[in-house]
XYZ file of C-alpha atoms in Angstrom:
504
model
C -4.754 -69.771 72.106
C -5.671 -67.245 69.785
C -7.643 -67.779 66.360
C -6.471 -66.667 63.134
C -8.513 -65.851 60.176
C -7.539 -63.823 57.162
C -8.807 -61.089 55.226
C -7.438 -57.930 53.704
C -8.098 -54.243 53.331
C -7.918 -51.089 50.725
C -5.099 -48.683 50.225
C -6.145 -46.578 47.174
C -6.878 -49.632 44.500
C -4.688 -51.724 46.513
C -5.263 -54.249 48.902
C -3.117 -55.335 51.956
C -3.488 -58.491 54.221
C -4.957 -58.214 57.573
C -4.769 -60.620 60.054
C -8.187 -61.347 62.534
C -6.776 -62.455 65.663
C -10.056 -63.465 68.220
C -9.240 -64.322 71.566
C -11.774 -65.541 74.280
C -10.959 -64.704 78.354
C -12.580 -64.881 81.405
C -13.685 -61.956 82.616
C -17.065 -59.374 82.183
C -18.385 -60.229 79.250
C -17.681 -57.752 76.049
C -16.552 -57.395 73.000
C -13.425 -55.239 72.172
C -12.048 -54.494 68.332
C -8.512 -52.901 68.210
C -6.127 -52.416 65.157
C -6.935 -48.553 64.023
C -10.900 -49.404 63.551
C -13.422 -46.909 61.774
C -16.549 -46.520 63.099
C -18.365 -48.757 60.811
C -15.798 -51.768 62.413
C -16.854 -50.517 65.412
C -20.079 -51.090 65.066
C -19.504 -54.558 63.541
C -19.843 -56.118 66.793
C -23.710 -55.641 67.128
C -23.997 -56.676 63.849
C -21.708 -59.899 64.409
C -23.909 -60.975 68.043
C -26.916 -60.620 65.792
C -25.850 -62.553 62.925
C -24.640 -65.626 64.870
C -27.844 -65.538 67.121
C -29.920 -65.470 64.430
C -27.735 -68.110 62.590
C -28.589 -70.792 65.262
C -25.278 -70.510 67.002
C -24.494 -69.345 70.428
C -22.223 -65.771 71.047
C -19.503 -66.618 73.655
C -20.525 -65.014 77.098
C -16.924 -64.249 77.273
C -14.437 -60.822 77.346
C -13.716 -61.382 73.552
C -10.482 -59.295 72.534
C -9.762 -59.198 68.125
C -7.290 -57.761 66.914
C -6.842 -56.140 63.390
C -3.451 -56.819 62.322
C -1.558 -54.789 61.245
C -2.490 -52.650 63.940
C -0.660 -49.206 62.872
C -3.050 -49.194 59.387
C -6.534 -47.910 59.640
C -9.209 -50.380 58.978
C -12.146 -48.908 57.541
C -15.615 -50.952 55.566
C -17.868 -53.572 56.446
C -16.222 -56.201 54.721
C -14.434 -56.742 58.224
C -17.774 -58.328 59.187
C -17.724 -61.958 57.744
C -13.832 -62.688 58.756
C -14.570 -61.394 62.774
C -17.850 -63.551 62.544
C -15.527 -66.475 61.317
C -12.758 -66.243 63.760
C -15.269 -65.673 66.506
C -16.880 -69.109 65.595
C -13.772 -70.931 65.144
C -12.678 -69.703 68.786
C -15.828 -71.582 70.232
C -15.160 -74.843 68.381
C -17.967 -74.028 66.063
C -15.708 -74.055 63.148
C -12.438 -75.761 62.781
C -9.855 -73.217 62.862
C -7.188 -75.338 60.863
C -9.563 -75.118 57.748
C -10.263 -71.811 58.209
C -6.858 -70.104 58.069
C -6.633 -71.460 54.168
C -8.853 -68.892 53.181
C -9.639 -65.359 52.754
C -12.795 -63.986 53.778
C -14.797 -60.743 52.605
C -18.066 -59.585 53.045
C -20.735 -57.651 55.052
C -23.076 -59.307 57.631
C -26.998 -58.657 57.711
C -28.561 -59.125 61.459
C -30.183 -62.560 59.922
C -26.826 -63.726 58.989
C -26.821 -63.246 55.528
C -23.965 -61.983 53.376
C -24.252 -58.752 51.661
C -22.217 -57.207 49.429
C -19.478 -54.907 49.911
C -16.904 -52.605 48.103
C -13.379 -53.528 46.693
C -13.211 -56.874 46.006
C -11.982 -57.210 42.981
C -8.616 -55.555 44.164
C -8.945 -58.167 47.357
C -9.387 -60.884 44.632
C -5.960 -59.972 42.596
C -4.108 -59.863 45.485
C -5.332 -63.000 47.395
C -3.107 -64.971 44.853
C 0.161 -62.927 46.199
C -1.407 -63.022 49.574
C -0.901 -66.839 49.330
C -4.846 -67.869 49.303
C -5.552 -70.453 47.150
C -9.849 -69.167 47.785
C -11.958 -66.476 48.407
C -14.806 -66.445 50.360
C -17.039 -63.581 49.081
C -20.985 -63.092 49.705
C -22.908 -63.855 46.657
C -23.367 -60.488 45.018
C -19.643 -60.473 44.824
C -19.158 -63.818 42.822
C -18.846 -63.021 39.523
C -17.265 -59.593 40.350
C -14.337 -61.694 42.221
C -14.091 -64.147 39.893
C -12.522 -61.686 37.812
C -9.103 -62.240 39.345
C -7.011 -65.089 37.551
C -5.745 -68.147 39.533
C -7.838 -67.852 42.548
C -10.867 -69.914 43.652
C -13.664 -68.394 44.459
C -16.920 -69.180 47.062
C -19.978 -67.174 46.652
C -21.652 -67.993 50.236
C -25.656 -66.342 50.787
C -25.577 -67.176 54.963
C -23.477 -67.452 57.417
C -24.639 -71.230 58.331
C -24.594 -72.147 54.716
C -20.217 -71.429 55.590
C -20.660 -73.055 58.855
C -22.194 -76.263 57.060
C -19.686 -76.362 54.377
C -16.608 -76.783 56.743
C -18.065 -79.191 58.081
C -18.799 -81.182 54.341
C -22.595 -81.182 55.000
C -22.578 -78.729 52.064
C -21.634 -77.574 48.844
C -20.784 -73.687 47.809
C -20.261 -74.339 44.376
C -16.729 -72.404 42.557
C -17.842 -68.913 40.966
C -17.202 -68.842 36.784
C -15.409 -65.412 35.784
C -18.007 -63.855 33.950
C -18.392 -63.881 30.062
C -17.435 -60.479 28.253
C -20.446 -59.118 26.244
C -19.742 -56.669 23.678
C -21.217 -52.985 24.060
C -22.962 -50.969 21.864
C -23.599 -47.340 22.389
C -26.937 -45.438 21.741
C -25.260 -42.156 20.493
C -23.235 -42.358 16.873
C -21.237 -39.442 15.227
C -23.632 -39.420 12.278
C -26.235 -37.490 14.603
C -24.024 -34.590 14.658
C -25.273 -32.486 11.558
C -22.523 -29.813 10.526
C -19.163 -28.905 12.610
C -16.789 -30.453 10.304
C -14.113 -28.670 12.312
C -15.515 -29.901 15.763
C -15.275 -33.439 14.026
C -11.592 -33.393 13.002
C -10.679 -32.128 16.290
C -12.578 -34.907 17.842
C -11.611 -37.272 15.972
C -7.738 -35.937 16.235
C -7.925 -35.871 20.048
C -8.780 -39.520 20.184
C -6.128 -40.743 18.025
C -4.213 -38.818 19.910
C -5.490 -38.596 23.383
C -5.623 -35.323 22.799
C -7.738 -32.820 25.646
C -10.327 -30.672 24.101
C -11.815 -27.445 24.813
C -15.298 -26.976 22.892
C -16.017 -23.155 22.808
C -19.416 -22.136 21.215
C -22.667 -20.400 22.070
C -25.430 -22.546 23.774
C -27.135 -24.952 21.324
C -24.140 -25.225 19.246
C -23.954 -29.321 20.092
C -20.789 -28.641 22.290
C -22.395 -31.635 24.559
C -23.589 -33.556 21.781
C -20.303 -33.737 20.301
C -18.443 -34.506 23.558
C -20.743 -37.609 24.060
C -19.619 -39.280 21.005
C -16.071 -39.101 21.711
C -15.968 -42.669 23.307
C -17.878 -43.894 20.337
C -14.531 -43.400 18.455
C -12.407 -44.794 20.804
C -10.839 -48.290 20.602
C -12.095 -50.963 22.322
C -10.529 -51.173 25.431
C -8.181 -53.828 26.418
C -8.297 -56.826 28.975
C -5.856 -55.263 31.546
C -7.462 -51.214 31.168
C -11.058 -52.872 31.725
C -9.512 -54.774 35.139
C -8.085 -51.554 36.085
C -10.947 -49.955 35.079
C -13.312 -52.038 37.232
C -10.445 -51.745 40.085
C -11.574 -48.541 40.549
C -15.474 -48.687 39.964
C -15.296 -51.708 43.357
C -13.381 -49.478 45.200
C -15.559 -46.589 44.538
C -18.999 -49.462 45.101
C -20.897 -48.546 41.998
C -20.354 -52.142 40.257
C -23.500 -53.482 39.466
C -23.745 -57.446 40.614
C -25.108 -58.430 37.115
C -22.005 -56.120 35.095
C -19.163 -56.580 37.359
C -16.828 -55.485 34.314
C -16.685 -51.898 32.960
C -15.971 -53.102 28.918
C -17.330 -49.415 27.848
C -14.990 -46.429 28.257
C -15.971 -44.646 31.179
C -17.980 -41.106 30.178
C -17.949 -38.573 33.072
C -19.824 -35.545 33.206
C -19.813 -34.149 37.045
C -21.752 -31.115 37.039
C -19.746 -28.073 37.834
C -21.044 -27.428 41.687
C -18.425 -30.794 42.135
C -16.140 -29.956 45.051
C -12.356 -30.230 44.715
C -12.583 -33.825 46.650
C -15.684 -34.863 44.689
C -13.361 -34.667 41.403
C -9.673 -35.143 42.761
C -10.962 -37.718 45.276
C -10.596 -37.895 49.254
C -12.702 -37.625 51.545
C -12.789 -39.608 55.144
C -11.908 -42.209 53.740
C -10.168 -41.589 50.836
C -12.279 -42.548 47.860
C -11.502 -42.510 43.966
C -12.989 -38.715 42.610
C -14.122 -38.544 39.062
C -10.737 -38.264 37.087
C -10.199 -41.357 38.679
C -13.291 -43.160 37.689
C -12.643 -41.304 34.074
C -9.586 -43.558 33.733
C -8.942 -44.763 30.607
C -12.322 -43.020 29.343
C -13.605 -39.440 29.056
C -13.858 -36.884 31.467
C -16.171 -34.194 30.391
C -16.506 -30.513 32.269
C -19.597 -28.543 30.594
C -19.488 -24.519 32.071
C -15.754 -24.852 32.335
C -15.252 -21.672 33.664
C -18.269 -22.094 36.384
C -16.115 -24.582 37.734
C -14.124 -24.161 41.400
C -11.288 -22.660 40.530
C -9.449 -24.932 43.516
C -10.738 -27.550 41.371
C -9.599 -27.142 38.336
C -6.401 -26.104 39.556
C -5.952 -29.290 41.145
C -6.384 -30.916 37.833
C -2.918 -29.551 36.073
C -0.782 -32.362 37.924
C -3.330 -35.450 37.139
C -3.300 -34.194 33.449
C 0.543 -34.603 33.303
C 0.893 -37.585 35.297
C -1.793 -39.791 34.940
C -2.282 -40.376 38.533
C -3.476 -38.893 41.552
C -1.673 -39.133 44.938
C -3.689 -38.066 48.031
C -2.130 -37.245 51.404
C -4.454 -36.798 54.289
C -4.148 -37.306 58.510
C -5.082 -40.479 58.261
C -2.836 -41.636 55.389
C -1.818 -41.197 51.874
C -3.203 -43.334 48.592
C -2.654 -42.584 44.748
C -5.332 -43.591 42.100
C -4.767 -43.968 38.477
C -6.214 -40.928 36.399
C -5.317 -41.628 33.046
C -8.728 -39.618 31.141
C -9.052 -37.717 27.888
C -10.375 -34.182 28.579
C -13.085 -32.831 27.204
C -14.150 -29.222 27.958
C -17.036 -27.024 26.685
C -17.918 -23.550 27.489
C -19.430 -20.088 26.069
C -17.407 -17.566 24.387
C -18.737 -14.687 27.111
C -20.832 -14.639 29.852
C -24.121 -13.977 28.131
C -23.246 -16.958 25.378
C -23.277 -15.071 22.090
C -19.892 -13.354 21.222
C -18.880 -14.187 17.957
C -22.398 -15.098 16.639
C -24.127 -13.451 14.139
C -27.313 -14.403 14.457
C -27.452 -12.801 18.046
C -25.912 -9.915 19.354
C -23.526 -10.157 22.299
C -24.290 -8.046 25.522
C -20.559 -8.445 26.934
C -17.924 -5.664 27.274
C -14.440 -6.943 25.980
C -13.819 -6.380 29.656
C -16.301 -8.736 30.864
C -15.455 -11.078 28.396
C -11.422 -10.953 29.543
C -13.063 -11.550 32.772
C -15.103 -14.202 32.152
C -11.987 -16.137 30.368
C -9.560 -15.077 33.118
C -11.357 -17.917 35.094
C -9.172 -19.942 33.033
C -5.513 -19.898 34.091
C -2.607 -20.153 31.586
C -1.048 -23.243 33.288
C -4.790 -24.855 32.748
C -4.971 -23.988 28.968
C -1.714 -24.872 28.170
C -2.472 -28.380 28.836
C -5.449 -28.376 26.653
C -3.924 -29.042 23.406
C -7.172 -29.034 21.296
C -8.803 -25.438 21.605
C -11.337 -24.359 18.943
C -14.506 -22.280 18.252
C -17.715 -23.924 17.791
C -19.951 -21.894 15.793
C -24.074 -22.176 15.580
C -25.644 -24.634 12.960
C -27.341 -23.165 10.865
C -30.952 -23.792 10.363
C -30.705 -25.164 6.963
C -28.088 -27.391 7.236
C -30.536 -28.647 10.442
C -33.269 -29.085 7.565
C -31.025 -30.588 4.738
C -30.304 -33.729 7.633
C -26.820 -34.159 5.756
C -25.285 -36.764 8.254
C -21.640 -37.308 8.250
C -19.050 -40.427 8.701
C -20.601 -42.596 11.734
C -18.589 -43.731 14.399
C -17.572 -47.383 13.098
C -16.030 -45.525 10.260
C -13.882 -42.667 11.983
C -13.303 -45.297 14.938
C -11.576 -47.219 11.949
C -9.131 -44.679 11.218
C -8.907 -43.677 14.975
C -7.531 -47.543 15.497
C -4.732 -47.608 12.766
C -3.431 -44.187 14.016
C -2.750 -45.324 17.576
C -1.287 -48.874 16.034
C 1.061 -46.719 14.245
C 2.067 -44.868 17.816
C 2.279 -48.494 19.762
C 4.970 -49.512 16.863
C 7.001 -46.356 16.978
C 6.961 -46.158 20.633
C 6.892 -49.527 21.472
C 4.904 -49.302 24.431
C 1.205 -50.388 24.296
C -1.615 -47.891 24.542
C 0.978 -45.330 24.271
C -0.571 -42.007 22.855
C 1.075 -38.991 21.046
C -0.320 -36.914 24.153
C 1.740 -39.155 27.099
C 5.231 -37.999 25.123
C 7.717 -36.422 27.356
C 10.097 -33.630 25.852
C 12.946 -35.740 25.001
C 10.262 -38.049 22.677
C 8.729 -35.022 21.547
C 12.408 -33.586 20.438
C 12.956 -37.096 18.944
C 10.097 -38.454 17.257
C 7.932 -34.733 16.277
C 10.643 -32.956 14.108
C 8.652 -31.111 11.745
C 10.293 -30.500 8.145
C 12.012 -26.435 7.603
C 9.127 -24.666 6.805
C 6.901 -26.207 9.188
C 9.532 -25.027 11.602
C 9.286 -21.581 10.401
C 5.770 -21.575 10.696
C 5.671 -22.884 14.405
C 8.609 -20.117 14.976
C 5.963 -17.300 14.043
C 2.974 -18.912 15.728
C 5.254 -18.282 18.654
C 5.856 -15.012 18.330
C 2.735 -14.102 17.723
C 0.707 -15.844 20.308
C 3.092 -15.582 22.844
C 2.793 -19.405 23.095
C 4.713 -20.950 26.441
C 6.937 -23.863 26.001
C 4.389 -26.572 26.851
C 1.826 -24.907 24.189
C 4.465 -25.369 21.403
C 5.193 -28.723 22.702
C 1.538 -29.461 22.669
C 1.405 -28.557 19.114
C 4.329 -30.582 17.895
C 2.521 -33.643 19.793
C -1.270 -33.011 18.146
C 0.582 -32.254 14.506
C 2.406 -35.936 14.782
C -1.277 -37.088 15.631
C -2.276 -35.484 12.813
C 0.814 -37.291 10.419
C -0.099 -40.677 11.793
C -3.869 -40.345 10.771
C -2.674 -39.681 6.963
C 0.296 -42.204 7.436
C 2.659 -39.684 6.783
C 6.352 -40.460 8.568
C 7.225 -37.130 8.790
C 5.283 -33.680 10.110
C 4.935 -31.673 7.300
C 3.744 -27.594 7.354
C 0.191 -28.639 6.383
C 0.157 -30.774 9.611
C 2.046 -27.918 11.728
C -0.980 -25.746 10.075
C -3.885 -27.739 11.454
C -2.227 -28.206 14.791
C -1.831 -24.349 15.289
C -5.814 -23.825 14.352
C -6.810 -25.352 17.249
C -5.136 -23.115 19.588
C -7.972 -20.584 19.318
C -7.862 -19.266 22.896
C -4.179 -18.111 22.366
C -5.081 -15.348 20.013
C -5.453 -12.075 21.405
C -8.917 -11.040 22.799
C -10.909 -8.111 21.972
């Protein structure tokens, strides 16, 4: 009779149960994987012959047929390699196959037999519990990482005959401990920042908002240094975002074994030669991009405009959704791609337009042309948009140092406690409301109205810009405390629409 052993595999940040069958016949001796497996399944089987060889056991001289069920779902990863090895051993009697089906197994085999780490188990480890797994069996790198997931138990083997000897009771794997959260500090502060008040407010509005931001400026104006203390001012982020968080990061395999959980608010800064996979996500197989590993943190573009345009095309959906849904040959995921935008780039090509300390080299036709990289649809999602002029020497030598993070980050937490109340909906930002909310809950008083009326007009803004606007004034409200949006707050909001004004 066939063997059964468990284990599971990826869709997007979710995993699905697969079922190992191994079964040994008579016949010319081989080894033959089916189920929909990638190459690096494929391959497995050297790896499996060498790790039970080395491991003191003997490899059945046998046609050996497994099966990856279900067998319509491509199996891709090497953490196939440690539930084959298993099944293959209970088949010869080596292990008892009644024990064995109680448990999950996950990891990649070395040639000596060793267990080495592999990708995605932390969303193997949530699941196990609605899989019906009581324990995990995980190689040791992936211990504290799995232990993660509530409710399930969790074994942390280093070898191959280490598992062999604890079915047997001739040895102990002792349970994994989820891992202790340690607080994070962060080397940058907002006091570094020396001048650009306005930058400041509009930073410190677009994350009590989760507002996007577009940082325009000449080069040396601190567009970058100001974009790298935005998660400074963030709040902490919660239990559930840091497992989603770290979801992703095990998918993607860039969890460090000694920090299996992301605590910090992701900061991305792809540079802009990034393909349209490398920050949507896809790929062969499929993998998380950058606005996915962004979630719940920062996403920052420097050179905007030098940017694939495919690229940041592809971004107008994710910004509106929050998510990501890729549909390939082989299959279709979605990954979560909830980020706050932050975007910095030069007023012209040659960097100086609108400084007065340099002159600008730029036509006012290359400079439309140089913006035109930027389509509407794109900007209009932006709802922060402002100027950042040059620092001036002086202020550089009077080392006047503004608010520091802890303090802004203060008034950055109360705002968004005020949105979770009046919304009702935790984590819920000004920026995430839909039309209806926005008609509802971001009435501005008459004249404000007025105002926004003319700002119209004379901008020419589209309906999602003035929606935009009504959204970052009620951010704007909630960081005074104010219950309703008054003209001063419809003021501010239009300010930072700067690329809506007429060019040259």
């Amino acid at each position: 009779m066939p063997v059964r052993v468990f284990t599971a595999a990826l869709s997007g940040v979710e995993a699905f149960p697969v079922e190992v069958e191994v079964d040994l016949a008579f016949g010319l001796p081989g080894t033959t994987i089916v189920g929909l497996p990638d190459s690096t399944v494929r391959e497995s089987r050297e790896r499996i012959r060498a790790a039970i060889k080395n491991s003191g056991y003997e490899y059945p001289d046998r046609r050996i047929t497994i099966n990856l069920s279900p067998a319509d779902v491509k199996k891709e990863g090497s953490g196939f390699d440690l539930p084959m090895a298993v099944g293959l051993l209970s088949a010869t009697g080596v292990l008892p196959p009644e024990a064995v089906e109680r448990h999950l197994f996950l990891g990649e085999l070395a040639l000596d037999g060793r267990l080495k780490a592999t990708r995605g188990v932390l969303p193997v480890a949530l699941a196990a519990g609605r899989f019906g797994f009581e324990t995990l069996v995980v190689p040791r790198e992936n211990g504290s990482e799995a232990a993660l997931a509530p409710g399930i138990r969790v074994l942390a083997a280093e070898h191959l005959a280490q598992l062999v000897e604890y079915f047997h009771g001739r040895a102990e794997i002792p349970s994994v401990s989820p891992p202790s959260p340690s607080t994070h500090s962060y080397s940058e502060d907002l006091s570094d920042i020396v001048g650009q008040e306005t930058a400041r407010r509009a930073l410190e509005i677009a994350a009590a908002g989760g507002h996007n931001l577009l940082l325009v400026g000449p080069p040396g104006a601190g567009k970058t240094m100001l974009a790298r203390r935005l998660p400074t001012i963030l709040p902490e982020m919660s239990w559930e975002e840091a497992l989603e968080t770290t979801r992703i990061y095990s998918v993607a395999g860039l969890l460090p074994p000694e920090h299996p959980l992301v605590l910090s608010r992701p900061f991305r800064s792809p540079h802009h030669t990034i393909s349209e996979v490398g920050l949507i996500g896809g790929g062969a197989q499929l993998r998380p991009g950058e606005i996915s590993l962004a979630h719940h943190g920062v996403l920052f573009l420097d050179e905007l405009p030098e940017f694939n345009r495919r690229a940041l095309e592809a971004l107008r959906e994710p910004l509106e959704e929050g998510r990501v849904t890729i549909t390939r040959a082989t299959g279709s995921v979605t990954f979560p791609a909830r980020f706050l935008l932050v975007c910095a780039m030069n007023p012209c090509r040659c960097g100086y337009y609108g400084d007065p300390r340099r002159p600008c080299r730029c036509t006012p036709q290359e400079i439309r042309r140089y913006r035109s990289r930027l389509s509407g649809p794109l900007l209009d999602r932006i709802d922060l948009q402002l100027e950042v002029p040059a620092v001036d020497h002086r202020e550089l030598a009077a080392e006047r140092r503004g608010e520091p993070s802890e303090v802004v980050r203060r008034r950055v937490i109360r705002a968004r406690k005020r949105q979770e109340e009046r919304y009702g909906v935790p984590g819920k930002t000004n920026a995430c409301l839909t039309v209806r909310e926005v008609q509802e809950w971001c009435r501005p008083d008459r004249e404000g109205r007025q105002l926004l009326e003319k700002a119209g007009d004379k901008l020419g803004l589209s309906a999602r810009a003035y929606h935009r606007i009504l959204r970052v004034a009620r951010t704007i409200a909630d960081l005074e405390e104010a219950e309703s949006i008054s003209v001063r707050h419809i003021s501010e909001a239009i300010q930072y629409r700067s690329l809506d004004r007429a060019l040259p």
